[in-house]
Coordinates of C-alpha atoms in Angstrom, one line a residue:
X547 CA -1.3 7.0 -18.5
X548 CA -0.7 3.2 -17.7
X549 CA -1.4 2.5 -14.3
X550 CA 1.4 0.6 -12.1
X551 CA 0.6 -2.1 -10.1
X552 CA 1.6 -2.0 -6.5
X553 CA 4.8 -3.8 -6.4
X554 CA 6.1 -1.5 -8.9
X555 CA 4.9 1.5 -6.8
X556 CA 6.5 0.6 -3.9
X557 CA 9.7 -1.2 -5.8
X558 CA 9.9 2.6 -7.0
X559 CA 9.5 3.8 -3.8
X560 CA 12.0 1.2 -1.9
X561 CA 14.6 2.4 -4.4
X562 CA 14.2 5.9 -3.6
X563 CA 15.1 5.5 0.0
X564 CA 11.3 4.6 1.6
X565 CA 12.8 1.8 3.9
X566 CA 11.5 -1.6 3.5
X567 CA 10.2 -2.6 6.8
X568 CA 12.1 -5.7 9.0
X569 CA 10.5 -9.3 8.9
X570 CA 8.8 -9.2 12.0
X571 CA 9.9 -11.9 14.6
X572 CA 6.2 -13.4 14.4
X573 CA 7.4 -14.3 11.1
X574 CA 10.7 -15.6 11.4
X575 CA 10.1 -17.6 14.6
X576 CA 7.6 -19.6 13.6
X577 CA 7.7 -20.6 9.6
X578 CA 9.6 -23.8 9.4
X579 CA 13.7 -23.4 9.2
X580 CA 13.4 -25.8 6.7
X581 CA 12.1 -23.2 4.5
X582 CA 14.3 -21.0 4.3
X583 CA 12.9 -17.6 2.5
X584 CA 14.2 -16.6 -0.8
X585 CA 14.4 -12.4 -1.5
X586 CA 11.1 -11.8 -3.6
X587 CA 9.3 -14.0 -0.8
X588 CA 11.2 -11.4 1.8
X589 CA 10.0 -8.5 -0.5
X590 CA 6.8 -10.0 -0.7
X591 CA 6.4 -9.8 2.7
X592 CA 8.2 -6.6 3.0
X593 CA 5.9 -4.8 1.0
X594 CA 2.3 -6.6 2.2
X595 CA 3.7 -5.3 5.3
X596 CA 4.6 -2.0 4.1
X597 CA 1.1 -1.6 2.3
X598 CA -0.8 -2.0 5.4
X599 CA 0.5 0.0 8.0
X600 CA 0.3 3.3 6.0
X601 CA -2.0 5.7 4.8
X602 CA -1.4 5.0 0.7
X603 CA -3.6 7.1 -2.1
X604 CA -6.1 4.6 -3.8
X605 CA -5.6 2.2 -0.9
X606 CA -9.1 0.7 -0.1
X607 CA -10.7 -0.8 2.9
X608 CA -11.1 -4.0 3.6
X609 CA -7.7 -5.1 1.8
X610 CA -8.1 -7.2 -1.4
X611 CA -4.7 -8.2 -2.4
X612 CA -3.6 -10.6 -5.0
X613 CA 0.1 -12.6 -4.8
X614 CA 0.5 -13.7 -8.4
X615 CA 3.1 -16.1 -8.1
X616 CA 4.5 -19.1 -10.4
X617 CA 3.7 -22.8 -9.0
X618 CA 6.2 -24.0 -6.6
X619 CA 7.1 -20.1 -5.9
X620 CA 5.8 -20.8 -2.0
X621 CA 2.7 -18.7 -2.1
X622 CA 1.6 -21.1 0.8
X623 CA 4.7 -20.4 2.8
X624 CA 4.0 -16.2 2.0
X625 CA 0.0 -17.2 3.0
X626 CA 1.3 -18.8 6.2
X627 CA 3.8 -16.0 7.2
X628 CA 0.7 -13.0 6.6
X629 CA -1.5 -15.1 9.1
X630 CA 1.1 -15.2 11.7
X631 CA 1.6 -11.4 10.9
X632 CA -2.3 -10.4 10.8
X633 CA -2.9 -13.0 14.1
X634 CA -0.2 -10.9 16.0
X635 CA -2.3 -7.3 14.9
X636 CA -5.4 -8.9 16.4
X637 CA -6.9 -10.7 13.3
X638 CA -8.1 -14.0 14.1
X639 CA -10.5 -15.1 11.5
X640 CA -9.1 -16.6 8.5
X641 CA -10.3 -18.1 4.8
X642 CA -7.6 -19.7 3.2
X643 CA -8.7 -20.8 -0.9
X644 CA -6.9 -23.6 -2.4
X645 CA -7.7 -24.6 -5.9
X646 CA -7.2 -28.4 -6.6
X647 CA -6.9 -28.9 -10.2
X648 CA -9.1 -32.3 -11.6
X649 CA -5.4 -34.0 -12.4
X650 CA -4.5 -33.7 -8.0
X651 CA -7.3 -35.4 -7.8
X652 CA -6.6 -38.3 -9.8

């Protein structure tokens, strides 16, 4: 059988009636109004949160998780929001990766 990933577990399990949770105020109140957040960054966020309040079969500890986004989709704005989320739960350390490509450089 051909495993899903996890956005198309819990896109299955949105549409059978598992509700998607709220964007959390620590969210919305402090990402930039200039940005405002399109729906698959909102169910982006939706299910990251979703993922790691609950008790999921196969879900390891600690998290590894991987946005796979196009460029200029606003993974950054998505990275930004997950902080705010995770500082409000108590996490307070942070790594944030960013590749530069040898063209940026230039």
């Amino acid at each position: 059988m051909l495993e899903q990933f996890l956005h198309e577990q819990l896109e299955i399990a949105f549409n059978f009636g598992v509700p998607k949770p709220e964007m959390p105020d620590s969210i919305t109140q402090n990402l930039s109004p200039a940005f405002e957040l399109c729906p698959y960054q909102e169910d982006a966020f939706a299910s990251f949160i979703h993922y790691f309040n609950n008790d999921l079969a196969g879900k390891e500890k600690p998290l590894h998780l991987l946005f796979n986004m196009a460029t200029g989709s606003g993974k950054t704005l998505i990275m930004a929001g997950l902080i705010l989320y995770l500082y409000g739960k108590g996490y307070h350390n942070f790594l944030f990766f960013v590749n530069v490509s040898e063209k940026a450089k230039a």
